[in-house]
Amino acid sequence: METFVNTYGVNKPDTENTVPKPDGTVNDLVISKTVTGNYGERDKKFIFEITINGAEGEWYNLEGQPAIKKGTAARIELKHGDTVKIYGLTENDTYTIKELEADDYKTTFETKLNGTNKAGGSGNIKTATGTIDAGTSLQTQEVAFTNDRTGSATGFASSYGPYALMVVLAGAVAFVLFRKKRAEY
């Protein structure tokens, strides 16, 4: 039976996949996904590519994923309601989060620092970039992506309604003309 040893924040130069102990406050970055709209697929997994740049030799722990090295892109999948947390970011670390496959959706994102709105993007902006702010205590920065796909309702009334109305009107006109001719005879 293997035992778990937490090496978070421990700098072991002879081990490649460790997170060096930072000199300052360590911050978290949370990425979340929401799908909206009457045609939004809530079970669809969306692929994100995350790159973090910080001090030389830094590694960042992703919740449920292998650690990623500074400047190396990692891919994750998120569906509606999913979040992933990245630990070990320090002041002035920069991040780029790019959503790769959301072509049929209007994508927006919002950035929050400790729950307060910081910035956002709308339209079809699928890439969020930012810098971890300085702080004297643990801070959590969140990038919340929302994909919206809304369409007009389809069905019998909207597809065949105009044609049915034309047939009814043509029948009414024919009935009036036929009745008028019959009255003349």
Coordinates of C-alpha atoms in Angstrom, one line a residue, residues 2 15-17 31 64-65 79 89 94 129 160:
E2 CA 1.4 3.4 -1.1
T15 CA 12.9 16.1 -8.7
E16 CA 11.4 17.7 -11.9
N17 CA 7.7 17.8 -11.1
I31 CA -11.8 28.3 -14.2
G64 CA -7.3 16.5 -10.7
Q65 CA -4.6 16.9 -13.4
K79 CA -18.9 21.0 -19.1
L89 CA 0.4 31.1 -8.6
T94 CA 0.4 35.7 -16.1
T129 CA -5.6 36.7 -20.2
Y160 CA -46.2 25.4 -42.0

